[in-house]
Coordinates of C-alpha atoms in Angstrom, one line a residue:
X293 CA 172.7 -23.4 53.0
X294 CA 169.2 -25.2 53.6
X295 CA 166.5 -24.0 55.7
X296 CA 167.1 -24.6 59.6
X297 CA 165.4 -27.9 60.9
X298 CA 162.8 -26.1 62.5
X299 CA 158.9 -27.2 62.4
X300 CA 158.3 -25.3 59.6
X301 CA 161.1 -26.5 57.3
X302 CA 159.8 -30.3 58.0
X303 CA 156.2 -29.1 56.8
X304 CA 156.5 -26.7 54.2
X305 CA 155.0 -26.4 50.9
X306 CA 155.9 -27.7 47.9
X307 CA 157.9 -25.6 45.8
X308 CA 160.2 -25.1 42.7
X309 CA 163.1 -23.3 44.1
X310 CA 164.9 -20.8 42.4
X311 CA 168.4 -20.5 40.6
X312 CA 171.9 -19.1 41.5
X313 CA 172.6 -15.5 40.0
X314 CA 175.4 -16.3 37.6
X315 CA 175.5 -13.9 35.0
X316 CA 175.5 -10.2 35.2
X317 CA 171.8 -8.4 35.0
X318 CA 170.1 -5.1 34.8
X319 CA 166.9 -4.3 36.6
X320 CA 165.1 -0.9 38.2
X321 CA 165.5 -2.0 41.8
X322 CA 167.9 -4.8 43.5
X323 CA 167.1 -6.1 46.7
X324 CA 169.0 -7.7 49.3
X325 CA 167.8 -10.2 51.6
X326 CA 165.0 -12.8 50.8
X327 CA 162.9 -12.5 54.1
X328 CA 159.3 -10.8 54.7
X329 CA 161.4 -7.5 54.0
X330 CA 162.6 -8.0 50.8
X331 CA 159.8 -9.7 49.7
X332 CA 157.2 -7.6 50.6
X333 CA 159.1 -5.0 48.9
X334 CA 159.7 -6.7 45.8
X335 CA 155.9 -7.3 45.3
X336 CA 154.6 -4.2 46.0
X337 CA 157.4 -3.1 43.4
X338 CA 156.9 -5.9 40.7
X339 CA 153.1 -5.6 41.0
X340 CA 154.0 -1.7 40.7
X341 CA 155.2 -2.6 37.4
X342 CA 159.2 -2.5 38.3
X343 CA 162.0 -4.9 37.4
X344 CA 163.1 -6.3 40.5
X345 CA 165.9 -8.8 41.5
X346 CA 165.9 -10.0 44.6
X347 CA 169.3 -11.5 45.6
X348 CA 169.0 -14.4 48.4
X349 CA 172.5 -15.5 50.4
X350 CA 170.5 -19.4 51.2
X351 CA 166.9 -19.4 50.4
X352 CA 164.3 -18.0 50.8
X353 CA 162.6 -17.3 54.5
X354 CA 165.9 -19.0 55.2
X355 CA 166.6 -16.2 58.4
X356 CA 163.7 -14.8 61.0
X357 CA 160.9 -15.1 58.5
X358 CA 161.1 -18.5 58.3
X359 CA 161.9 -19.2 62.0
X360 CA 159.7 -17.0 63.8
X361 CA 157.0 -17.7 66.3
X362 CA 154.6 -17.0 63.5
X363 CA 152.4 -14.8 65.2
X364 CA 150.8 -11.6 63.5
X365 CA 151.1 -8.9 66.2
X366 CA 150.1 -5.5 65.8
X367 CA 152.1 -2.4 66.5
X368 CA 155.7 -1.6 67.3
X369 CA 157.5 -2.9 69.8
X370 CA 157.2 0.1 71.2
X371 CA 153.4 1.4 71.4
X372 CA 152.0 4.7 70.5
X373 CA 151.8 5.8 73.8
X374 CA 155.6 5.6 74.3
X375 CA 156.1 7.0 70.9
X376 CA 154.2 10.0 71.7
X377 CA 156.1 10.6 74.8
X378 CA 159.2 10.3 73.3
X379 CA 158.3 12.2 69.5
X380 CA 155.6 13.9 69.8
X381 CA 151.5 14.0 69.0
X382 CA 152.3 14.6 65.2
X383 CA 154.7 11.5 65.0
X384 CA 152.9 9.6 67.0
X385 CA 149.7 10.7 64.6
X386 CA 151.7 9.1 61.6
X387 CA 152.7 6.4 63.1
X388 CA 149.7 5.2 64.6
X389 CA 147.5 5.3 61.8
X390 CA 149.8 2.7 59.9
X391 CA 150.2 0.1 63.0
X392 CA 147.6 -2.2 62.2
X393 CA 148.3 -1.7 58.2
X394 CA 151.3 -4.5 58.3
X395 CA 148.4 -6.8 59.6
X396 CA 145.9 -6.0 56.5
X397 CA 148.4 -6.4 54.0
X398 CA 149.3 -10.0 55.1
X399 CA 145.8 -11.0 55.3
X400 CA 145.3 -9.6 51.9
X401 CA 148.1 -11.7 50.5
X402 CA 147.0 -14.4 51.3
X403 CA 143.5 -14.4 50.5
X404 CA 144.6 -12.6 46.8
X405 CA 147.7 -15.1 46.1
X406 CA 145.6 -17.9 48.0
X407 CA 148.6 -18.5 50.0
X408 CA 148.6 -22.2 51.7
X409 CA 149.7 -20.8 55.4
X410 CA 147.2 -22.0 57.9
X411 CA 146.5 -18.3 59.2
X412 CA 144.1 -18.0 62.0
X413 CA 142.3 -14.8 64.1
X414 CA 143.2 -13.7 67.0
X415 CA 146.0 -12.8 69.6
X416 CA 146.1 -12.6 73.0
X417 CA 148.3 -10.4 75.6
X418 CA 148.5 -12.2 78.9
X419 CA 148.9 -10.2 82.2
X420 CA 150.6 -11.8 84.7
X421 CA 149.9 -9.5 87.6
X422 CA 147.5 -6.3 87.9
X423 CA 150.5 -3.7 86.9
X424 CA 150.5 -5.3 83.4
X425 CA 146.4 -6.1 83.2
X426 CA 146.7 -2.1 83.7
X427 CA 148.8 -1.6 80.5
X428 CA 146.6 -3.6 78.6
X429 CA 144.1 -1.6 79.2
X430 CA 146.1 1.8 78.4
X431 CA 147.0 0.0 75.1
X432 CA 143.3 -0.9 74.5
X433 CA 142.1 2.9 74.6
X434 CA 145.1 4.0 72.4
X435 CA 144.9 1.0 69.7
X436 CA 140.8 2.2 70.0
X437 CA 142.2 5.9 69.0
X438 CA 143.9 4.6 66.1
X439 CA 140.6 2.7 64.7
X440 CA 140.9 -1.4 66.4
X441 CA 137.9 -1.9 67.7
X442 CA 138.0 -5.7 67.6
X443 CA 139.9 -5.7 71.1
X444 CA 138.3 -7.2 74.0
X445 CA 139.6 -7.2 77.5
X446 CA 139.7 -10.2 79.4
X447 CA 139.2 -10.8 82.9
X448 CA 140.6 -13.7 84.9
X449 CA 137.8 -16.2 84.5
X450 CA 137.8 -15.0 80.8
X451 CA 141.5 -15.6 79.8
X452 CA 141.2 -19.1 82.3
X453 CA 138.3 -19.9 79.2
X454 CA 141.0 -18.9 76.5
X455 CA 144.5 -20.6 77.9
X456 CA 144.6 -23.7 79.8
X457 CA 146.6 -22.2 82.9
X458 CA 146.4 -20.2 86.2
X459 CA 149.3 -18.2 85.7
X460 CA 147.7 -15.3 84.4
X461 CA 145.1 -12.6 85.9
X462 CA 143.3 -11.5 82.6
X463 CA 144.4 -10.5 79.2
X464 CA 143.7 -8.8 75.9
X465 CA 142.5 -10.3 72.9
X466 CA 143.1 -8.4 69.6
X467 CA 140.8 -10.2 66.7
X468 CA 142.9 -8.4 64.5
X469 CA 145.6 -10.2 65.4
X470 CA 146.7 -14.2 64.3
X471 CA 149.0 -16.7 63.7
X472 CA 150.3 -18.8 60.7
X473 CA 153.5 -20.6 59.1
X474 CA 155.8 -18.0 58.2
X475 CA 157.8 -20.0 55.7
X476 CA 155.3 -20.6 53.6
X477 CA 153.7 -17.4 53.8
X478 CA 157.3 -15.9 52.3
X479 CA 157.5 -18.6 49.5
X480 CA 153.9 -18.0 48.8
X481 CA 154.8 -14.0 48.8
X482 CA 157.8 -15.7 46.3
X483 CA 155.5 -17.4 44.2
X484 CA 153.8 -14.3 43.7
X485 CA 156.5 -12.4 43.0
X486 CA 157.4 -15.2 40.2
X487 CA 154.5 -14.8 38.6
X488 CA 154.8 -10.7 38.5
X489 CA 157.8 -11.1 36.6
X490 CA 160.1 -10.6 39.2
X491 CA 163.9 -12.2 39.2
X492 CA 164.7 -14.5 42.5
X493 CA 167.8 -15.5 43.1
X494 CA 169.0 -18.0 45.6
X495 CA 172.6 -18.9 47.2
X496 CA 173.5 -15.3 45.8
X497 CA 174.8 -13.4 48.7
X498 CA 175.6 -9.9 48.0
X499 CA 179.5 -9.5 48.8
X500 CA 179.8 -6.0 47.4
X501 CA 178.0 -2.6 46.4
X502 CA 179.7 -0.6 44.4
X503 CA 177.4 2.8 44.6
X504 CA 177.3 5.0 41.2
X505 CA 175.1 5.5 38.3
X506 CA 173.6 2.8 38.4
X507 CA 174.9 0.9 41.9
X508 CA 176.3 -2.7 41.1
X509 CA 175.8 -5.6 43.5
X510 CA 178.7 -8.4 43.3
X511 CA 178.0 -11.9 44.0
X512 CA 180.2 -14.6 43.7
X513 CA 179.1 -15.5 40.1
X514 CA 177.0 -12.2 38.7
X515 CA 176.4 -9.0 39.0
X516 CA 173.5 -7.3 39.2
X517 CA 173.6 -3.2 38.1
X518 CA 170.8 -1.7 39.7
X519 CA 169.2 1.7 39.7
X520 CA 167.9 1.7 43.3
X521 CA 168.8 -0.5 46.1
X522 CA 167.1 -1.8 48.6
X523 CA 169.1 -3.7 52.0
X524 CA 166.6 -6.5 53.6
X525 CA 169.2 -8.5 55.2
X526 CA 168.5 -7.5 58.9
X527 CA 170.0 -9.4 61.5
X528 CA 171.2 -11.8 58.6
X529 CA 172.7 -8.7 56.7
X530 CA 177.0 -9.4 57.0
X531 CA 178.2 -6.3 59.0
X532 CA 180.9 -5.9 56.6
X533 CA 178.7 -5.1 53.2
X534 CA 177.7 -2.2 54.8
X535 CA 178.9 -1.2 58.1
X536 CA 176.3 1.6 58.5
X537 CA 173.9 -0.3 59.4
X538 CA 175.1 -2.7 61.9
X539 CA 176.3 0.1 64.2
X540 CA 173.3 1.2 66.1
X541 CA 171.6 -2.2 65.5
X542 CA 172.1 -5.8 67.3
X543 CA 171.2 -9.0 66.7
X544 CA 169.4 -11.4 69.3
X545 CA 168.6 -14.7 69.2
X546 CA 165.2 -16.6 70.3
X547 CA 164.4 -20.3 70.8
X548 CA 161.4 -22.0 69.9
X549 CA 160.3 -25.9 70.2
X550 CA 157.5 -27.9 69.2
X551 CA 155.8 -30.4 70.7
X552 CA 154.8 -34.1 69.3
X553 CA 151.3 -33.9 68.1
X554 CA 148.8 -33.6 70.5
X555 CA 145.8 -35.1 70.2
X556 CA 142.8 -33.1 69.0
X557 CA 141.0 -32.7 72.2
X558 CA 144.3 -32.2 73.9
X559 CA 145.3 -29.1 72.0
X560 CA 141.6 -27.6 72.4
X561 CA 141.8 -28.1 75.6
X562 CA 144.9 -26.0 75.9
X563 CA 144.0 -23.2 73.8
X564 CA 139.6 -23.7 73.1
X565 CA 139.6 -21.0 70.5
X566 CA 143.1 -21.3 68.7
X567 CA 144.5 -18.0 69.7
X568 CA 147.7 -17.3 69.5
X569 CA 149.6 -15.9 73.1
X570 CA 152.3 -13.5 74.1
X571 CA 152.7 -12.3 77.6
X572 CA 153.7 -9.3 79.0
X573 CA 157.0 -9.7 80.2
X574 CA 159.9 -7.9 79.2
X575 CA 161.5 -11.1 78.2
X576 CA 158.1 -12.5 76.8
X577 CA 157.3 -16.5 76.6
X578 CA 155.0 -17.0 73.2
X579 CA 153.0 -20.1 72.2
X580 CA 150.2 -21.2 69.7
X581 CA 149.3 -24.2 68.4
X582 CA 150.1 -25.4 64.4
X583 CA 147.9 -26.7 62.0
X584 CA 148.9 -30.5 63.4
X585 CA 147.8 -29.7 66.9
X586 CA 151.5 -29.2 68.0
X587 CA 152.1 -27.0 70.7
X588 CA 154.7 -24.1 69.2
X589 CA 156.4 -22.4 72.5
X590 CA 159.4 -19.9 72.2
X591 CA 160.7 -17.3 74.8
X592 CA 163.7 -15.7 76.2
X593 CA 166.5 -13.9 74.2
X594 CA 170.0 -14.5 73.8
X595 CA 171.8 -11.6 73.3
X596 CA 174.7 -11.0 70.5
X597 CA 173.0 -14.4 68.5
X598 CA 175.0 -16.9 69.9
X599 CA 173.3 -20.5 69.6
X600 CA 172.5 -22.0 72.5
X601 CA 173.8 -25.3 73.8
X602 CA 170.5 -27.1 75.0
X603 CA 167.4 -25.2 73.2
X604 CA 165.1 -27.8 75.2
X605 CA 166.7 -26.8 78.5
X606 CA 166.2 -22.8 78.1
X607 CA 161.9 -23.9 77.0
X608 CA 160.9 -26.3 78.9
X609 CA 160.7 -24.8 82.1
X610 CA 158.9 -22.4 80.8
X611 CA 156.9 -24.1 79.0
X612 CA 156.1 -26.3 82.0
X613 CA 155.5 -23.2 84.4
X614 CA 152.5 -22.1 82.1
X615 CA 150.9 -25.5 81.1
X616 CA 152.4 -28.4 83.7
X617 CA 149.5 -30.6 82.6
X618 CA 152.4 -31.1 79.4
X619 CA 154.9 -32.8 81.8
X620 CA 155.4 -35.7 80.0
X621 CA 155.3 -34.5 76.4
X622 CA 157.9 -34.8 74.1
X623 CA 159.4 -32.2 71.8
X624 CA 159.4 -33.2 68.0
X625 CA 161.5 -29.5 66.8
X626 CA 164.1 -27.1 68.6
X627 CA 165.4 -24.6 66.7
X628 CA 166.6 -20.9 67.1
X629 CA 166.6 -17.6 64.9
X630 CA 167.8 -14.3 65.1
X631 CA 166.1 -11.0 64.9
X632 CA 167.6 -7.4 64.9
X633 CA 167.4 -5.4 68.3
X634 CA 167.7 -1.2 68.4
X635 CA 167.8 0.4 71.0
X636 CA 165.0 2.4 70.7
X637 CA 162.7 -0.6 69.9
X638 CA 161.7 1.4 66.7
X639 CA 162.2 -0.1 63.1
X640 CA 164.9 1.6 61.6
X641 CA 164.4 3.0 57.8
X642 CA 166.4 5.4 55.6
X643 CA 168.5 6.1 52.7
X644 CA 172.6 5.7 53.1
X645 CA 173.4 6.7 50.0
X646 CA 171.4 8.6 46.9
X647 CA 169.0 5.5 45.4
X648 CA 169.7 3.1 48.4
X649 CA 167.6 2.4 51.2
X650 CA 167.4 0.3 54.4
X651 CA 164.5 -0.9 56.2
X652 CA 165.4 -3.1 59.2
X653 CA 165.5 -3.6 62.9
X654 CA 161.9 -4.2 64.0
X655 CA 162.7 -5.1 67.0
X656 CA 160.7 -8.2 67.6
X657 CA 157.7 -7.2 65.5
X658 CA 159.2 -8.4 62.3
X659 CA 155.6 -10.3 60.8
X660 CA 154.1 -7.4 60.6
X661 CA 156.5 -4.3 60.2
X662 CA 158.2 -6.0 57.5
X663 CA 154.7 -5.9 55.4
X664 CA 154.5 -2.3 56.1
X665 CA 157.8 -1.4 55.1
X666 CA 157.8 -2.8 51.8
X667 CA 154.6 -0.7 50.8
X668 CA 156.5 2.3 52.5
X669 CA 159.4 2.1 50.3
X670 CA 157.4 1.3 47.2
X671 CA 155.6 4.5 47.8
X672 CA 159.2 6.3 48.2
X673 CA 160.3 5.2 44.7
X674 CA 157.0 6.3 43.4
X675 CA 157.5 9.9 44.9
X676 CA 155.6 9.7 47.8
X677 CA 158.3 9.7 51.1
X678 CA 156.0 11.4 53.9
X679 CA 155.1 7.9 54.8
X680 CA 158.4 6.3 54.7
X681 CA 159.7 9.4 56.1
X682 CA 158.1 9.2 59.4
X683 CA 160.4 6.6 60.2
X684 CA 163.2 7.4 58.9
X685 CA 163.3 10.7 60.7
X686 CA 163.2 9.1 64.4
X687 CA 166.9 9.2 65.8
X688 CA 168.6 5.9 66.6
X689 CA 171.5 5.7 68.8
X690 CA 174.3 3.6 69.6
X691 CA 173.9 1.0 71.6
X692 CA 176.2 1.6 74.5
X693 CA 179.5 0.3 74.8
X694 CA 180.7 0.1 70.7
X695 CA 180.7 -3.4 69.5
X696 CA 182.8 -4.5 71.8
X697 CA 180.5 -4.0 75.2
X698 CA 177.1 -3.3 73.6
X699 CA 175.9 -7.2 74.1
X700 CA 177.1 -8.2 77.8
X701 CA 175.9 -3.9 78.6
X702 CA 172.1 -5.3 77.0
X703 CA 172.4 -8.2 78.6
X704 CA 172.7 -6.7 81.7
X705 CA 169.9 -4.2 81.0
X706 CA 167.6 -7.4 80.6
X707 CA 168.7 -9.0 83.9
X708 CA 167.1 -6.0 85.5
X709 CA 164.2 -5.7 83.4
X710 CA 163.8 -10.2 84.4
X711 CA 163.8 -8.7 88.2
X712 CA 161.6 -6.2 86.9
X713 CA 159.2 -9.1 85.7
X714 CA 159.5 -11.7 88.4
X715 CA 158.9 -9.2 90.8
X716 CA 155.6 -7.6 89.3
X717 CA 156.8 -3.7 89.1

């Protein structure tokens, strides 16, 4: 399988790519999934010193990492407010002292790897009626609590300076925030790992983990015999290696296009200082624009992953309803990716059996939680779980329903929340 024929696949880096696992190997750790997950894992572990093999069912950044809207957004997809509410002061203390860490760790991969990835500052949340402009600024004086000061609240004049369109009524703007090209920022994080000694293997999908002293990892041509093991799949992970984790999980899928390239005065004059946007909605519309001066727009969710039949038909009405000045323009890339949806909103982390951990389900907030998580569960293999632990302690249940009603039961569930947003309560 070859990367999706997304924007990012038709512009990516060169690279060398890496072999087929087809003998059996040893290592310390084995690793399964080659997206921002199992990556960031594997070079917090390699550059810990560990032997790492990181197993790959396509290539690499071939799933959400490689697809997404490329935007660095800090925090959960739940905010600490929420988490407080729901777990307490002392959780939410843990917690939100690491949600603007996933952030710092990309930025300091790129600038120590000199990863290619065309990052750039800055993120905006854009309120589209007063109810959210007052969330935004609850979420200011909690992210302020937690040590972002680089947030700036933006009136209606001020976000009409910052996004080309009237449909919002003011905004925030985290500087700590960003955007970039994901794929390349996971094959630079793979480069890295390369040179750290670490063992990438493509077109090597796990089919089977045998769990023991030391745990053994099939594939259809090797074996790997591990002793720790790490599951990165996410929404790409095949229910059936480990059914565990796909119960109280679900994937979604989201669609993105890109435009033709703009000219440079055109894209400028649609976003004047390059920021990256998300609004508030439930079911949010994101856009930014690429290094080419292409306007990147994704939005909506389809729930269980099913692909779409016309990706242009679900975007371009929204698209159109923020900037209608684009009513002629022509899409150059449609493409769609899944991520993994709890139920909670909170990533999921945790050990199912002894020496074999799980890190998944952020929820929408994959860029960044991802980073996090691999530190987290390089610190856990070090001896050092309070971290780690913090997550993995928050309950996760079911969604309702079993597999067999849990999508059209969401689905429903976001119909109301659509309402919810349409009508401005």
């Amino acid at each position: 399988m070859q990367h999706v024929g997304s924007y990012y696949a038709a512009t990516v880096n060169a690279h060398e790519p890496w072999p087929e696992l087809q003998e059996s190997v040893q290592c310390d750790v084995c690793i399964i999934g080659g997206g921002f997950t199992g990556l960031s894992s594997a070079l917090f572990l390699t550059e810990a010193g560990y032997d790492v093999v990181l197993l790959e069912a396509a290539k690499i950044g071939f799933g959400a990492s490689g697809r997404n809207g490329g935007q660095v957004v800090n925090s959960y997809s739940r905010d600490v407010d929420v988490i407080e509410q729901r777990y307490g002061k002392d959780v939410a203390k843990m917690l939100g002292n690491m949600m603007f860490e996933g952030a710092e760790i990309i930025r300091d991969r790129i600038d120590r790897y000199a990863i290619a990835c065309d990052y750039r500052p800055g993120g905006i949340f854009a309120a589209l009626n007063q109810r959210q402009m007052g969330h935004l600024r609850s979420q200011k004086a909690n992210w302020e609590r937690y040590g972002n000061h680089n947030l700036e609240l933006l009136d209606e004049r001020a976000i009409r300076r910052e996004v080309a369109t009237d449909r919002y009524v003011g905004g925030l703007l985290d500087k700590r925030g960003g955007h970039l090209h994901p794929l390349n920022l996971a094959l630079g994080e793979a480069e890295a790992i390369r040179r750290h000694g670490g063992r990438i293997y493509e077109h090597s999908a796990a089919l089977e983990v045998k769990y023991g002293e030391p745990h053994r990892v099939k594939t259809a041509n090797g074996e790997v015999s591990a002793t720790f093991v790490i599951f990165a799949g996410n929404a790409y992970l095949p229910s059936q290696l480990e059914p565990r984790l796909s119960r109280k999980s679900m994937p979604c899928g989201s669609q993105i296009i890109t435009t033709e390239p703009l000219s440079r005065d055109q894209a400028l004059a649609l976003l004047p200082n390059n920021h990256c946007v998300e609004d508030c909605n439930y079911l949010l519309d994101y856009f930014r624009l690429t290094a080419d001066n292409r306007l990147l727009y994704g939005g909506g969710v389809v729930y269980g992953a099913r692909e779409p039949d016309d990706i242009e038909a679900l975007i371009r009405p929204k698209l159109l309803r923020t900037f209608p000045q684009l009513k002629d323009v022509k899409f150059s890339h449609r493409w769609s990716g899944n991520f993994l949806l709890t139920l909670s909103r909170m990533p999921q982390f945790g050990q199912i059996e002894k020496n074999a951990f799980f890190m998944q389900g952020d929820s929408g907030h994959g860029v960044t939680c991802t980073h996090l998580s691999g530190r987290l569960i390089a610190e856990v293999l070090r001896g050092q779980a309070e971290r780690f632990d913090a997550f993995a302690k928050l309950p996760h249940l079911p969604f309702p329903g079993g597999r067999r009603f849990k999508v059209p039961l969401t689905a429903m569930g976001a119909v109301w929340y659509a309402l919810r947003d349409r009508l401005g309560v």
